[in-house]
Amino acid sequence: MPLPALLQGRLSLPAIAAPMFIVSHPDLVIAQCRAGIVGSFPALNARPKEALDEWLTRLHAELTDRDAPFAVNQIVHASNDRLEHDLEVCAKHRVPIIITSLRAPNAVIDAVHAWGGIVFHDVTNLRHAEKALEAGVDGLILVAAGAGGHAGTLSPFALVAEVRRIFDGPLALSGSITQGGQILAAQAMGADLAYIGTRFIATREANAAEGYKRMIVESSAADVLYTPFFTGVHGNYLKPSIVAQGLDPDALPPRDKTAMNFGSTSVKAWRDIWGAGQGVGSITDAPTTAEVVARLRAEYAAARESLR
Ligand SMILES: Cc1cc2nc3c(=O)[nH]c(=O)nc-3n(C[C@H](O)[C@H](O)[C@H](O)COP(=O)(O)O)c2cc1C
């Protein structure tokens, strides 16, 4: 399946840098797009909400058609009371790609298409993929086991194969992708693009505390805990950051979905309890974003060559 027209000829690598709460700020997004991969950020990172207009003005001013396009992530959930405002601002700036999370975004899709944008929706299972496709999304992001943030539980092999049976459109795959060879593997499995989060926390441009970047570099997969405790939805977090907040990662009480909140009150969870995917074990430094993408490109090319 060819990529959507707005991605054709604009990418140096078939990859989208995933939106990350608090971490993804304009400096990171600009560096990602200049390096030739789609850069993205959650609209909720621009605080107060008036800052979103300023951020988008800056992205348009600093990026050109030679750079990759950028994406804005909208959390479609009742606790996000900014959705209407943020969509209006995205419409004003004709944001090229909207990434929707949580709910199948019926209300959002028409608005985005009206300004000429496309919608990618992230899902963790086939049922949610079906609902999103019925709603008319342009592409799907498959969030497999081991991803940072609100991850799924399915093997990427199982998830891509199931979704490919019902959808031949653009598919991005996420979960622990930190190396160029894995991007080629995602394509070999049937995905079109890799969707990469955690690798970019450990970069110079990421809006993350130095201690967070260091913890990413020092951790391995065994340090990642999958729990619904902090937001009401299962997500992957670094155990040492939980210990640092005086909690025992092995003895957190269960939480139910009614506690789910993606508004301002969840900031503390992400600010103090640090999210990361199982790919942390292969991240050993925090260089510039340009350096990370250059490495990914070299590894991707080497993997292709070695399989030839
Ligand atoms: C710290 C952190 C914050 C995240 N915040 C968001 C978010 O606000 N919205 C969203 O759709 N996904 C969010 N994610 C998930 C990522 O967009 C993406 O699915 C995930 O990072 C991919 O897996 P990887 O981290 O193993 O590469 C977050 C992930 C991390 C690690």
PDB file of C-alpha atoms in Angstrom, residues 50-227:
ATOM      1  CA  GLU A  50      -3.419  29.334  24.250  1.00  0.00           C
ATOM      2  CA  ALA A  51       0.167  28.073  23.778  1.00  0.00           C
ATOM      3  CA  LEU A  52      -1.010  25.629  21.085  1.00  0.00           C
ATOM      4  CA  ASP A  53      -1.508  28.480  18.625  1.00  0.00           C
ATOM      5  CA  GLU A  54       2.040  29.728  19.345  1.00  0.00           C
ATOM      6  CA  TRP A  55       3.545  26.261  18.973  1.00  0.00           C
ATOM      7  CA  LEU A  56       1.872  25.675  15.602  1.00  0.00           C
ATOM      8  CA  THR A  57       2.885  29.135  14.381  1.00  0.00           C
ATOM      9  CA  ARG A  58       6.497  28.290  15.274  1.00  0.00           C
ATOM     10  CA  LEU A  59       6.396  24.885  13.551  1.00  0.00           C
ATOM     11  CA  HIS A  60       5.072  26.447  10.347  1.00  0.00           C
ATOM     12  CA  ALA A  61       7.730  29.179  10.526  1.00  0.00           C
ATOM     13  CA  GLU A  62      10.672  26.840  11.122  1.00  0.00           C
ATOM     14  CA  LEU A  63       9.754  23.868   8.931  1.00  0.00           C
ATOM     15  CA  THR A  64       9.670  23.811   5.130  1.00  0.00           C
ATOM     16  CA  ASP A  65       8.349  21.444   2.461  1.00  0.00           C
ATOM     17  CA  ARG A  66      11.763  19.773   2.435  1.00  0.00           C
ATOM     18  CA  ASP A  67      11.170  18.575   6.004  1.00  0.00           C
ATOM     19  CA  ALA A  68       8.838  15.750   6.983  1.00  0.00           C
ATOM     20  CA  PRO A  69       5.298  16.810   7.928  1.00  0.00           C
ATOM     21  CA  PHE A  70       4.313  16.953  11.597  1.00  0.00           C
ATOM     22  CA  ALA A  71       1.401  15.503  13.541  1.00  0.00           C
ATOM     23  CA  VAL A  72      -0.647  16.614  16.538  1.00  0.00           C
ATOM     24  CA  ASN A  73      -2.066  14.045  18.927  1.00  0.00           C
ATOM     25  CA  GLN A  74      -5.579  14.532  20.274  1.00  0.00           C
ATOM     26  CA  ILE A  75      -6.788  12.485  23.219  1.00  0.00           C
ATOM     27  CA  VAL A  76     -10.446  11.754  22.454  1.00  0.00           C
ATOM     28  CA  HIS A  77     -11.827  11.164  25.938  1.00  0.00           C
ATOM     29  CA  ALA A  78     -14.407  12.817  28.196  1.00  0.00           C
ATOM     30  CA  SER A  79     -11.693  13.997  30.596  1.00  0.00           C
ATOM     31  CA  ASN A  80     -10.066  16.054  27.810  1.00  0.00           C
ATOM     32  CA  ASP A  81     -12.075  19.276  28.061  1.00  0.00           C
ATOM     33  CA  ARG A  82      -9.777  21.019  25.556  1.00  0.00           C
ATOM     34  CA  LEU A  83     -10.610  18.876  22.543  1.00  0.00           C
ATOM     35  CA  GLU A  84     -12.951  21.366  20.841  1.00  0.00           C
ATOM     36  CA  HIS A  85     -10.574  24.295  21.376  1.00  0.00           C
ATOM     37  CA  ASP A  86      -7.520  22.343  20.273  1.00  0.00           C
ATOM     38  CA  LEU A  87      -9.235  21.102  17.111  1.00  0.00           C
ATOM     39  CA  GLU A  88     -10.218  24.650  16.183  1.00  0.00           C
ATOM     40  CA  VAL A  89      -6.592  25.747  16.527  1.00  0.00           C
ATOM     41  CA  CYS A  90      -5.438  22.748  14.446  1.00  0.00           C
ATOM     42  CA  ALA A  91      -8.004  23.699  11.789  1.00  0.00           C
ATOM     43  CA  LYS A  92      -6.677  27.271  11.734  1.00  0.00           C
ATOM     44  CA  HIS A  93      -3.161  25.942  11.084  1.00  0.00           C
ATOM     45  CA  ARG A  94      -4.296  23.102   8.788  1.00  0.00           C
ATOM     46  CA  VAL A  95      -2.253  20.557  10.739  1.00  0.00           C
ATOM     47  CA  PRO A  96      -1.305  17.892   8.171  1.00  0.00           C
ATOM     48  CA  ILE A  97      -1.692  14.812  10.393  1.00  0.00           C
ATOM     49  CA  ILE A  98      -3.868  14.277  13.456  1.00  0.00           C
ATOM     50  CA  ILE A  99      -3.150  11.252  15.637  1.00  0.00           C
ATOM     51  CA  THR A 100      -6.128  10.265  17.756  1.00  0.00           C
ATOM     52  CA  SER A 101      -5.914   8.154  20.886  1.00  0.00           C
ATOM     53  CA  LEU A 102      -8.393   6.212  23.011  1.00  0.00           C
ATOM     54  CA  ARG A 103     -11.810   6.696  21.339  1.00  0.00           C
ATOM     55  CA  ALA A 104     -12.719   6.016  17.713  1.00  0.00           C
ATOM     56  CA  PRO A 105     -12.757   9.603  16.532  1.00  0.00           C
ATOM     57  CA  ASN A 106     -16.014   9.963  14.516  1.00  0.00           C
ATOM     58  CA  ALA A 107     -16.455  13.587  15.514  1.00  0.00           C
ATOM     59  CA  VAL A 108     -12.879  14.498  14.677  1.00  0.00           C
ATOM     60  CA  ILE A 109     -12.422  12.866  11.258  1.00  0.00           C
ATOM     61  CA  ASP A 110     -14.797  15.050   9.243  1.00  0.00           C
ATOM     62  CA  ALA A 111     -13.254  18.200  10.673  1.00  0.00           C
ATOM     63  CA  VAL A 112      -9.707  17.087   9.814  1.00  0.00           C
ATOM     64  CA  HIS A 113     -10.642  16.003   6.288  1.00  0.00           C
ATOM     65  CA  ALA A 114     -12.374  19.352   5.757  1.00  0.00           C
ATOM     66  CA  TRP A 115      -9.058  21.194   6.147  1.00  0.00           C
ATOM     67  CA  GLY A 116      -7.175  18.605   4.041  1.00  0.00           C
ATOM     68  CA  GLY A 117      -5.522  16.710   6.887  1.00  0.00           C
ATOM     69  CA  ILE A 118      -5.387  12.979   7.522  1.00  0.00           C
ATOM     70  CA  VAL A 119      -6.171  10.992  10.661  1.00  0.00           C
ATOM     71  CA  PHE A 120      -4.159   8.113  12.093  1.00  0.00           C
ATOM     72  CA  HIS A 121      -5.768   6.367  15.053  1.00  0.00           C
ATOM     73  CA  ASP A 122      -3.900   4.233  17.569  1.00  0.00           C
ATOM     74  CA  VAL A 123      -5.298   0.868  18.590  1.00  0.00           C
ATOM     75  CA  THR A 124      -4.176  -2.127  20.604  1.00  0.00           C
ATOM     76  CA  ASN A 125      -6.534  -4.779  19.186  1.00  0.00           C
ATOM     77  CA  LEU A 126      -8.617  -5.811  16.184  1.00  0.00           C
ATOM     78  CA  ARG A 127     -11.956  -4.656  17.616  1.00  0.00           C
ATOM     79  CA  HIS A 128     -10.717  -1.107  18.084  1.00  0.00           C
ATOM     80  CA  ALA A 129      -9.162  -1.209  14.609  1.00  0.00           C
ATOM     81  CA  GLU A 130     -12.537  -2.187  13.120  1.00  0.00           C
ATOM     82  CA  LYS A 131     -14.300   0.641  14.954  1.00  0.00           C
ATOM     83  CA  ALA A 132     -11.739   3.198  13.803  1.00  0.00           C
ATOM     84  CA  LEU A 133     -11.973   2.014  10.196  1.00  0.00           C
ATOM     85  CA  GLU A 134     -15.764   2.240  10.308  1.00  0.00           C
ATOM     86  CA  ALA A 135     -15.354   5.810  11.515  1.00  0.00           C
ATOM     87  CA  GLY A 136     -13.223   6.542   8.421  1.00  0.00           C
ATOM     88  CA  VAL A 137      -9.644   6.956   9.657  1.00  0.00           C
ATOM     89  CA  ASP A 138      -6.924   7.190   6.999  1.00  0.00           C
ATOM     90  CA  GLY A 139      -4.400   5.006   8.776  1.00  0.00           C
ATOM     91  CA  LEU A 140      -3.912   2.897  11.886  1.00  0.00           C
ATOM     92  CA  ILE A 141      -1.176   2.815  14.484  1.00  0.00           C
ATOM     93  CA  LEU A 142      -0.836  -0.603  16.068  1.00  0.00           C
ATOM     94  CA  VAL A 143       0.382  -0.342  19.640  1.00  0.00           C
ATOM     95  CA  ALA A 144       1.800  -3.754  20.474  1.00  0.00           C
ATOM     96  CA  ALA A 145       3.133  -5.209  23.708  1.00  0.00           C
ATOM     97  CA  GLY A 146       6.165  -3.491  25.188  1.00  0.00           C
ATOM     98  CA  ALA A 147       5.338   0.014  23.956  1.00  0.00           C
ATOM     99  CA  GLY A 148       5.903   3.037  26.168  1.00  0.00           C
ATOM    100  CA  GLY A 149       2.862   4.799  27.610  1.00  0.00           C
ATOM    101  CA  HIS A 150      -0.513   3.072  27.310  1.00  0.00           C
ATOM    102  CA  ALA A 151       0.672  -0.100  25.623  1.00  0.00           C
ATOM    103  CA  GLY A 152      -1.212  -3.128  24.379  1.00  0.00           C
ATOM    104  CA  THR A 153      -0.595  -6.754  25.224  1.00  0.00           C
ATOM    105  CA  LEU A 154      -0.510  -8.398  21.808  1.00  0.00           C
ATOM    106  CA  SER A 155       2.563  -9.584  19.988  1.00  0.00           C
ATOM    107  CA  PRO A 156       3.311  -7.323  17.016  1.00  0.00           C
ATOM    108  CA  PHE A 157       3.314 -10.412  14.771  1.00  0.00           C
ATOM    109  CA  ALA A 158      -0.231 -11.311  15.828  1.00  0.00           C
ATOM    110  CA  LEU A 159      -1.539  -7.743  15.740  1.00  0.00           C
ATOM    111  CA  VAL A 160      -0.189  -6.779  12.307  1.00  0.00           C
ATOM    112  CA  ALA A 161      -1.330 -10.058  10.740  1.00  0.00           C
ATOM    113  CA  GLU A 162      -4.881  -9.733  12.150  1.00  0.00           C
ATOM    114  CA  VAL A 163      -5.310  -6.119  11.128  1.00  0.00           C
ATOM    115  CA  ARG A 164      -3.826  -6.733   7.667  1.00  0.00           C
ATOM    116  CA  ARG A 165      -6.675  -9.206   7.029  1.00  0.00           C
ATOM    117  CA  ILE A 166      -9.181  -6.341   7.186  1.00  0.00           C
ATOM    118  CA  PHE A 167      -7.164  -3.283   6.111  1.00  0.00           C
ATOM    119  CA  ASP A 168      -4.737  -2.697   3.261  1.00  0.00           C
ATOM    120  CA  GLY A 169      -4.178   0.990   4.039  1.00  0.00           C
ATOM    121  CA  PRO A 170      -1.326   2.702   5.879  1.00  0.00           C
ATOM    122  CA  LEU A 171      -0.232   0.905   9.049  1.00  0.00           C
ATOM    123  CA  ALA A 172       2.318   2.100  11.586  1.00  0.00           C
ATOM    124  CA  LEU A 173       3.649  -0.350  14.157  1.00  0.00           C
ATOM    125  CA  SER A 174       4.840   0.548  17.634  1.00  0.00           C
ATOM    126  CA  GLY A 175       6.333  -1.151  20.637  1.00  0.00           C
ATOM    127  CA  SER A 176      10.014  -1.184  21.648  1.00  0.00           C
ATOM    128  CA  ILE A 177      11.367  -0.078  18.272  1.00  0.00           C
ATOM    129  CA  THR A 178      14.737   1.561  18.905  1.00  0.00           C
ATOM    130  CA  GLN A 179      16.935   0.339  16.026  1.00  0.00           C
ATOM    131  CA  GLY A 180      16.898   0.635  12.248  1.00  0.00           C
ATOM    132  CA  GLY A 181      16.774  -3.118  11.653  1.00  0.00           C
ATOM    133  CA  GLN A 182      13.515  -3.240  13.612  1.00  0.00           C
ATOM    134  CA  ILE A 183      11.995  -0.681  11.231  1.00  0.00           C
ATOM    135  CA  LEU A 184      12.797  -3.034   8.354  1.00  0.00           C
ATOM    136  CA  ALA A 185      11.335  -5.908  10.404  1.00  0.00           C
ATOM    137  CA  ALA A 186       8.106  -3.927  10.884  1.00  0.00           C
ATOM    138  CA  GLN A 187       7.877  -3.532   7.122  1.00  0.00           C
ATOM    139  CA  ALA A 188       8.646  -7.208   6.541  1.00  0.00           C
ATOM    140  CA  MET A 189       5.741  -8.054   8.859  1.00  0.00           C
ATOM    141  CA  GLY A 190       3.325  -5.951   6.826  1.00  0.00           C
ATOM    142  CA  ALA A 191       3.503  -2.516   8.424  1.00  0.00           C
ATOM    143  CA  ASP A 192       4.382   0.564   6.359  1.00  0.00           C
ATOM    144  CA  LEU A 193       5.916   2.697   9.073  1.00  0.00           C
ATOM    145  CA  ALA A 194       7.562   2.344  12.454  1.00  0.00           C
ATOM    146  CA  TYR A 195       6.146   4.437  15.318  1.00  0.00           C
ATOM    147  CA  ILE A 196       8.894   5.246  17.797  1.00  0.00           C
ATOM    148  CA  GLY A 197       8.525   6.844  21.223  1.00  0.00           C
ATOM    149  CA  THR A 198      10.911   5.881  24.027  1.00  0.00           C
ATOM    150  CA  ARG A 199      14.081   6.149  21.878  1.00  0.00           C
ATOM    151  CA  PHE A 200      13.438   9.917  21.587  1.00  0.00           C
ATOM    152  CA  ILE A 201      13.134  10.514  25.348  1.00  0.00           C
ATOM    153  CA  ALA A 202      16.893  10.011  25.523  1.00  0.00           C
ATOM    154  CA  THR A 203      17.752  12.831  23.129  1.00  0.00           C
ATOM    155  CA  ARG A 204      19.104  16.279  23.755  1.00  0.00           C
ATOM    156  CA  GLU A 205      15.911  18.010  22.512  1.00  0.00           C
ATOM    157  CA  ALA A 206      13.423  15.973  24.576  1.00  0.00           C
ATOM    158  CA  ASN A 207      11.587  17.868  27.318  1.00  0.00           C
ATOM    159  CA  ALA A 208      12.606  15.364  29.979  1.00  0.00           C
ATOM    160  CA  ALA A 209      14.591  15.760  33.211  1.00  0.00           C
ATOM    161  CA  GLU A 210      18.232  14.691  33.014  1.00  0.00           C
ATOM    162  CA  GLY A 211      17.461  12.003  35.606  1.00  0.00           C
ATOM    163  CA  TYR A 212      14.739  10.611  33.326  1.00  0.00           C
ATOM    164  CA  LYS A 213      17.100  10.460  30.336  1.00  0.00           C
ATOM    165  CA  ARG A 214      19.748   8.785  32.512  1.00  0.00           C
ATOM    166  CA  MET A 215      17.219   6.232  33.785  1.00  0.00           C
ATOM    167  CA  ILE A 216      16.276   5.370  30.189  1.00  0.00           C
ATOM    168  CA  VAL A 217      19.964   4.816  29.369  1.00  0.00           C
ATOM    169  CA  GLU A 218      20.587   2.721  32.490  1.00  0.00           C
ATOM    170  CA  SER A 219      17.402   0.595  32.428  1.00  0.00           C
ATOM    171  CA  SER A 220      16.618  -2.693  30.759  1.00  0.00           C
ATOM    172  CA  ALA A 221      13.303  -4.368  29.925  1.00  0.00           C
ATOM    173  CA  ALA A 222      13.125  -5.944  33.394  1.00  0.00           C
ATOM    174  CA  ASP A 223      12.910  -2.435  34.882  1.00  0.00           C
ATOM    175  CA  VAL A 224       9.634  -1.711  33.056  1.00  0.00           C
ATOM    176  CA  LEU A 225       6.344  -2.277  34.915  1.00  0.00           C
ATOM    177  CA  TYR A 226       2.983  -2.692  33.127  1.00  0.00           C
ATOM    178  CA  THR A 227       0.286  -1.330  35.430  1.00  0.00           C
TER     179      THR A 227
END
